[in-house]
Each structure stands twice: as structure tokens, then as C-alpha cells.
XYZ file of C-alpha atoms in Angstrom:
398
model
C 0.000 0.000 0.000
C 1.361 3.462 -0.928
C 1.948 6.212 1.602
C -0.437 8.543 -0.271
C -3.641 6.848 -1.408
C -4.534 7.332 -5.035
C -1.005 8.253 -6.128
C 1.764 6.188 -7.634
C 4.566 8.329 -6.123
C 5.313 8.830 -2.426
C 5.822 12.548 -1.713
C 5.217 12.468 2.037
C 8.658 11.220 3.210
C 10.657 11.763 0.019
C 11.508 15.327 -0.953
C 12.231 14.423 -4.551
C 9.359 13.294 -6.754
C 11.861 11.350 -8.800
C 11.656 8.418 -6.391
C 8.978 6.045 -7.580
C 7.213 3.064 -6.073
C 6.686 0.091 -8.353
C 5.159 -3.309 -7.971
C 7.063 -6.389 -9.052
C 5.627 -9.455 -10.738
C 5.432 -11.249 -7.401
C 3.288 -8.458 -5.931
C 6.001 -6.775 -3.795
C 6.329 -2.943 -3.710
C 9.776 -1.326 -3.872
C 11.310 2.161 -4.331
C 12.863 2.970 -7.667
C 15.229 5.922 -8.023
C 16.827 7.096 -11.240
C 20.588 6.857 -11.617
C 22.430 9.633 -9.749
C 19.439 10.487 -7.598
C 19.808 10.884 -3.834
C 18.948 7.723 -1.958
C 18.681 9.232 1.561
C 15.350 10.826 2.445
C 15.484 14.596 3.054
C 13.379 15.504 6.040
C 11.837 18.969 6.141
C 13.122 19.600 9.683
C 16.546 19.288 11.370
C 20.053 20.088 10.179
C 20.502 18.829 6.649
C 24.288 19.188 6.252
C 26.425 16.676 4.434
C 29.635 15.424 6.147
C 32.676 17.284 4.840
C 34.968 14.250 4.950
C 32.447 11.896 3.388
C 31.505 14.436 0.671
C 35.158 14.741 -0.338
C 35.262 10.939 -0.636
C 32.043 10.793 -2.670
C 29.836 9.373 0.111
C 26.361 10.701 0.857
C 26.400 11.071 4.681
C 24.715 13.611 6.944
C 26.787 15.354 9.579
C 26.716 18.065 12.257
C 29.075 20.877 13.205
C 30.612 19.203 16.247
C 32.638 22.190 17.521
C 29.902 24.820 17.266
C 28.628 27.078 14.496
C 31.091 27.565 11.643
C 32.965 24.298 12.226
C 33.095 21.526 9.705
C 30.077 19.240 9.787
C 31.121 15.645 10.502
C 29.300 12.410 10.828
C 29.810 10.253 13.907
C 32.457 7.901 12.390
C 34.501 10.751 10.968
C 34.249 12.801 14.148
C 35.270 9.814 16.309
C 38.241 9.004 14.080
C 39.438 12.645 14.158
C 39.057 12.782 17.965
C 41.072 9.564 18.437
C 43.831 10.816 16.158
C 44.043 14.008 18.173
C 44.258 12.080 21.453
C 47.063 9.895 20.072
C 48.939 12.956 18.892
C 48.652 14.591 22.307
C 49.829 11.407 24.042
C 52.816 11.211 21.720
C 53.739 14.836 22.438
C 53.386 14.240 26.196
C 55.618 11.142 26.031
C 58.213 13.022 24.039
C 58.198 15.833 26.597
C 58.662 13.385 29.476
C 61.571 11.722 27.704
C 63.183 15.062 27.141
C 62.918 15.779 30.858
C 64.441 12.371 31.685
C 67.364 13.003 29.345
C 68.203 16.079 31.351
C 68.715 13.914 34.566
C 72.336 13.259 35.416
C 73.224 9.589 34.764
C 75.067 7.516 37.355
C 74.999 7.068 41.130
C 74.736 10.214 43.204
C 77.287 8.835 45.699
C 79.991 7.262 43.544
C 79.032 8.559 40.093
C 79.133 5.097 38.500
C 76.320 3.931 36.273
C 76.845 0.243 37.138
C 76.119 -0.577 40.792
C 79.197 -1.332 42.862
C 79.140 -3.465 46.046
C 81.566 -1.011 47.664
C 79.103 1.874 47.377
C 76.568 2.236 50.162
C 73.990 3.805 47.852
C 74.084 1.964 44.536
C 75.518 -1.354 45.676
C 72.990 -2.039 48.438
C 75.588 -4.128 50.193
C 73.600 -4.171 53.409
C 70.510 -5.376 51.557
C 72.588 -8.058 49.866
C 73.899 -9.219 53.241
C 70.387 -9.304 54.688
C 69.123 -11.213 51.660
C 71.944 -13.742 51.987
C 71.288 -14.149 55.707
C 67.560 -14.563 55.063
C 68.257 -17.164 52.383
C 70.503 -19.110 54.774
C 67.892 -18.944 57.525
C 65.210 -20.092 55.117
C 67.352 -23.033 53.970
C 68.038 -23.935 57.595
C 64.327 -23.779 58.437
C 63.467 -25.942 55.456
C 66.146 -28.467 56.416
C 64.875 -28.472 60.013
C 61.281 -28.946 58.849
C 62.349 -31.794 56.548
C 64.286 -33.408 59.406
C 61.275 -33.074 61.712
C 58.983 -34.641 59.111
C 61.446 -37.479 58.546
C 61.806 -38.022 62.302
C 58.022 -38.095 62.695
C 57.736 -40.577 59.832
C 60.405 -42.790 61.381
C 58.686 -42.522 64.769
C 55.326 -43.475 63.256
C 56.869 -46.428 61.421
C 58.622 -47.521 64.609
C 55.371 -47.184 66.539
C 53.501 -49.287 63.995
C 56.316 -51.840 64.115
C 56.014 -52.013 67.902
C 52.253 -52.426 67.624
C 52.715 -55.276 65.129
C 55.249 -56.969 67.419
C 52.967 -56.555 70.432
C 49.986 -57.942 68.491
C 51.946 -60.974 67.283
C 53.318 -61.604 70.783
C 49.828 -61.346 72.283
C 48.495 -63.760 69.670
C 51.224 -66.242 70.615
C 50.317 -65.824 74.296
C 46.658 -66.439 73.449
C 47.531 -69.626 71.507
C 49.735 -70.972 74.295
C 47.091 -70.070 76.881
C 44.501 -72.048 74.934
C 46.907 -75.009 74.741
C 47.579 -74.869 78.504
C 43.866 -74.751 79.253
C 43.287 -77.679 76.902
C 45.898 -79.800 78.715
C 44.475 -78.777 82.088
C 40.968 -79.733 80.976
C 42.243 -83.143 79.802
C 43.834 -83.845 83.185
C 40.799 -82.673 85.152
C 38.394 -84.547 82.860
C 40.392 -87.772 83.214
C 40.381 -87.379 87.000
C 36.604 -86.852 86.970
C 35.942 -89.639 84.447
C 34.578 -87.331 81.775
C 34.877 -87.813 77.998
C 37.491 -85.074 77.503
C 39.992 -87.274 79.332
C 40.085 -89.791 76.461
C 43.389 -88.271 75.290
C 45.126 -89.994 78.232
C 43.530 -93.317 77.246
C 44.641 -92.904 73.607
C 48.182 -92.119 74.727
C 48.199 -95.147 77.023
C 47.099 -97.281 74.073
C 50.087 -96.028 72.054
C 52.444 -96.796 74.933
C 51.048 -100.312 75.141
C 51.513 -100.831 71.403
C 55.070 -99.516 71.592
C 55.926 -101.730 74.550
C 54.578 -104.819 72.805
C 56.496 -104.030 69.612
C 59.781 -103.206 71.367
C 62.283 -106.067 71.279
C 64.978 -104.602 73.540
C 65.265 -102.134 76.396
C 68.472 -100.649 75.044
C 68.586 -97.180 73.470
C 67.742 -93.638 74.468
C 64.284 -92.685 75.728
C 61.969 -91.898 72.826
C 59.974 -88.684 72.417
C 57.200 -90.628 70.703
C 55.076 -90.376 73.824
C 55.283 -86.569 73.908
C 54.547 -86.203 70.166
C 51.686 -88.691 70.458
C 50.414 -86.774 73.497
C 50.151 -83.630 71.407
C 48.324 -85.571 68.693
C 45.958 -87.147 71.224
C 45.068 -83.820 72.840
C 44.577 -82.210 69.409
C 42.417 -85.092 68.234
C 40.372 -84.775 71.416
C 39.826 -81.109 70.480
C 38.962 -82.128 66.865
C 42.198 -80.703 65.417
C 43.200 -83.042 62.595
C 46.011 -80.931 61.081
C 48.376 -79.989 63.930
C 51.421 -79.131 61.805
C 55.043 -80.239 62.299
C 56.436 -76.945 63.615
C 53.683 -76.497 66.168
C 53.913 -80.128 67.278
C 57.698 -79.902 67.596
C 57.420 -76.745 69.697
C 54.763 -78.152 72.028
C 56.559 -81.514 72.376
C 59.996 -79.933 72.861
C 61.785 -81.601 69.922
C 62.865 -80.962 66.329
C 60.499 -81.016 63.304
C 62.463 -83.899 61.777
C 61.870 -85.914 64.954
C 58.128 -85.242 64.631
C 58.155 -86.725 61.130
C 59.830 -89.880 62.415
C 57.394 -90.160 65.326
C 54.433 -89.834 62.996
C 55.835 -92.604 60.818
C 56.377 -94.773 63.920
C 52.816 -94.154 65.134
C 51.471 -95.134 61.700
C 53.583 -98.261 61.757
C 52.128 -99.184 65.140
C 48.640 -98.661 63.602
C 47.862 -96.175 66.360
C 46.802 -93.523 63.839
C 45.765 -93.480 60.198
C 46.648 -90.811 57.645
C 43.396 -89.675 56.018
C 44.840 -86.857 53.869
C 48.337 -86.686 52.447
C 50.124 -83.351 52.725
C 51.118 -81.726 49.459
C 52.129 -78.458 47.820
C 49.110 -76.559 46.560
C 48.667 -75.245 43.045
C 48.577 -71.560 42.202
C 44.780 -71.519 42.031
C 44.495 -73.307 45.393
C 47.089 -71.021 47.014
C 45.160 -67.983 45.812
C 41.860 -69.362 47.077
C 43.019 -70.850 50.403
C 45.776 -68.389 51.310
C 48.457 -71.003 52.122
C 51.233 -72.801 50.239
C 51.022 -76.322 51.654
C 48.146 -78.581 52.600
C 48.924 -80.447 55.830
C 48.378 -84.139 56.361
C 45.355 -85.233 58.392
C 45.267 -88.110 60.874
C 42.609 -90.143 62.621
C 43.409 -92.093 65.780
C 42.656 -95.794 65.807
C 39.658 -96.992 67.858
C 40.399 -97.954 71.429
C 39.128 -101.509 70.894
C 37.456 -103.849 73.276
C 38.246 -105.550 76.561
C 41.608 -106.925 75.489
C 42.939 -103.495 74.514
C 41.641 -102.010 77.759
C 43.489 -104.647 79.800
C 46.665 -104.108 77.756
C 46.763 -100.359 78.242
C 45.646 -100.323 81.872
C 49.235 -100.424 83.299
C 50.301 -97.499 81.088
C 47.642 -95.016 82.181
C 49.874 -93.541 84.954
C 52.718 -93.066 82.463
C 50.350 -91.417 79.954
C 49.044 -89.118 82.665
C 52.599 -88.144 83.613
C 53.360 -87.461 79.913
C 50.395 -85.086 79.752
C 51.649 -83.440 82.967
C 55.089 -83.045 81.375
C 53.513 -81.438 78.297
C 51.637 -79.100 80.634
C 54.856 -78.119 82.425
C 56.585 -77.490 79.079
C 53.602 -75.460 77.849
C 53.658 -73.348 81.028
C 57.355 -72.613 80.460
C 56.620 -71.542 76.868
C 53.700 -69.424 78.054
C 55.790 -67.660 80.701
C 58.497 -66.904 78.148
C 55.865 -65.508 75.731
C 54.352 -63.408 78.529
C 57.812 -62.054 79.398
C 58.254 -61.061 75.743
C 54.906 -59.249 75.813
C 55.848 -57.446 79.029
C 59.194 -56.397 77.528
C 57.484 -55.082 74.387
C 54.956 -53.133 76.474
C 57.764 -51.665 78.586
C 59.702 -50.636 75.481
C 56.583 -49.091 73.928
C 55.690 -47.277 77.163
C 52.252 -48.863 77.483
C 50.661 -50.259 80.644
C 49.488 -53.833 80.997
C 45.830 -54.439 81.709
C 45.127 -55.411 85.321
C 42.498 -57.876 84.151
C 45.127 -59.679 82.071
C 47.450 -59.816 85.074
C 44.631 -61.265 87.170
C 43.876 -63.887 84.486
C 47.544 -64.872 84.487
C 47.530 -65.406 88.251
C 44.336 -67.458 88.062
C 45.759 -69.577 85.239
C 48.944 -70.275 87.216
C 46.881 -71.428 90.182
C 44.702 -73.635 87.968
C 47.775 -75.158 86.267
C 49.420 -75.872 89.628
C 46.256 -77.589 90.820
C 46.008 -79.600 87.572
C 49.624 -80.754 87.860
C 49.052 -81.843 91.446
C 45.927 -83.691 90.309
C 47.888 -85.424 87.532
C 50.687 -86.524 89.868
C 48.266 -87.793 92.501
C 46.179 -89.555 89.875
C 49.275 -91.216 88.394
C 50.334 -92.455 91.821
C 46.872 -93.873 92.522
C 46.759 -95.563 89.122
C 50.251 -97.000 89.656
C 49.270 -98.494 93.033
C 46.105 -99.893 91.528
C 48.036 -101.426 88.617
C 50.556 -103.044 90.955
C 47.738 -104.641 92.889
C 46.076 -106.059 89.779
C 48.775 -106.957 87.250
C 52.285 -106.177 86.179
C 53.276 -104.872 82.715
C 55.464 -107.161 80.689
C 58.052 -104.437 80.169
C 58.973 -101.144 81.756
C 58.581 -98.192 79.385
C 61.083 -95.361 79.579
C 59.510 -91.970 78.889
């Protein structure tokens, strides 16, 4: 729609009637100006002054006299460019003036006159500042070295403390294991004296002694430790421990691991025990799953048999009871040594022993002393009873 209804030329906003409005084939209206005609609309009001700079370049741009009446009319881009050029020129002149003033300053130190600083001069050399800087650097290095030494000492102290804690824990675990073994021996002695089932370890050991005596052809030779090793096996079997281990058995019996192997072979030869699982080296998959390298052998003790076996082992019950008492005495000695190690570790670490643990130790010593007395008295009673009934064919040295 045209600006002026009924006319084909817009004369409301365009000062020149040469500008025409035409309609294209697609129905769109557009302005058509002849070649060389002015494209900017000329409004009837306001300052209609072309920009001096743009007019000289052949551009049709409106401008204003920026510096008052009589000044050159400029458009905003031209005026901004001229203002920036003037500011740069003034800054350049100011910098040049400052440099001229600096050139007038006398070069060199005011004290010694030298341009290069000299350490001998108090003004330009700053010797006192250099000394302070050097002293500060040395102090800083010393502080850093001291801090590093303190950190290292703390790390060593922490590692030593953890090492002491590990040693104390391992020693306490050994004390706990030996305490359990002592209590197990004490329970066997007390159960045998009371006629309870837990005293069957003494009967099993007496059966082994009877088998050994019947198989022995001569009384010559040193006393065997088979009874002590078999006593450990009998007590373990009574507690349902089928894999005692050579090192543990040797320690509790007071002999060497090689001797334990020979005693086991002798006990198997006497048919006192039967090997149910052969020890072997585990595979990589089994070691990863089970957490150990070797699989120990497992043993089952032979049945006690009937009346004939009971009559055969009856004379050896006092000896078996004394063997168990000897194992108890040896276990008490091991336990006291382990407790002394724990006390020494606690004293070195600066910790205090628990009074409850000390009380339990005293109670255990009293119970062990009573059990040993019971074992000795029971062995004497059994020996008198055996002498009144029958005599063993041979005397066994234990």
C-alpha cells in the first residue's frame, strides 16, 4: 500500500518526486530511483548538512558541526576518528616531553658517580641489603632443612610405633595360643580325673604306649619322644584338630620337626593312627583361594578296641598321665616366656598392661598348679592300683 492513497509516487517522506514506487511481478512494492538520484530521504526539519569528509570521498552522509557554528560538519564515524587521532597525537607529544625531561637527569649514582652498581658503594651497591638477603636465604634453607628433618623423624617414629604395635599384636596372639593349649591340657587332666569324655586323650596315649611296649624287642637305646609327640596328637584329636602341623607339634613336644616326622611314621607303623589326607604343595589356584602354600596331612586315631585293649593299656595309664603333665609343664614354660616377651614389648613401647590380664595370668597359674598336682596324685593312685592287679610285661622309659 502506498503512503499517499490514489497516487503512484510517495511525496510524504521523500523530498524528490523522482523516487517512484513500483510493484514487481510477485506483488512486492519497492522504491525505484533514477541513476544519480539521492537515496537518503530529506526531512523537512533538522540540520541537513552533508559530512565534509564523506563528501570529499564521494559518500552521501549527513553530519553536524561538532565544535559549534562555523565548524566543519562531521558524521559520527569521521568525528570519532578525528578525535582519536588528536588524542594519540597529544599522548605522543606528552611522552616526548617526558623523555626530554628524563634526558636532562644526570646519569650515574649520586654517591659514587658510577652507572653500574658497585658493592663497595653504600647507595648503589645495596651491600647491606645483599647481606640481609643472603642471611635470610641461609635462615630459610636452615628452616626448610629443620622442617624436613622433623617430618622425617616423625615418619620414622610413626613407622617404629607401627612396628612395635605389630610386634605386640603378634606376641599377644602367641600368648593367646599358648594359653589355649595350657587350658586344653588342664581340661584333659581334670576330665580324666573326673571320668569325663574329655579325658580320652590320656587313654589314647596309654594305648600307644602299650603298642610300643609290645612291639619293642629290647630295652636298650635312648628314651623316645614318641610319647610326647603322640600326646600332642591325642590332645589335638580330642579337640577335633586333625592338622596340627610339624612346627607347632615340635614346639609343644619340645623336639625338632624332623623328629616329629619320624614319630608320625612310627605311630602309623604301630597302627595307632591313620593318615586320612596326604600333605602336598598346593597349586597356584588353590594357594590364591586358600591363602596357604602347603596342605597339611590329616590323621585319625585308631579306635580304642574292646576288653583286650583295655586290659593291655591299663598299666600305662599312669605313664600317659605323667606325659600329659610333662607337656603341661613345658607349655607353662613356653607361656611364661611368651608373657615375658609381651611385658618387655609393652615396657619398650611405654604402654601399661591391663590389670584384668594380670589377674587372668595369676588365676591360670593357680589352675595349672592344681592340675599338675591332680595329675601326679592320679598317676600315683593308678600305679598303686596297677601293681595290685597286674604287672606290665616291660617297663617303658619316657
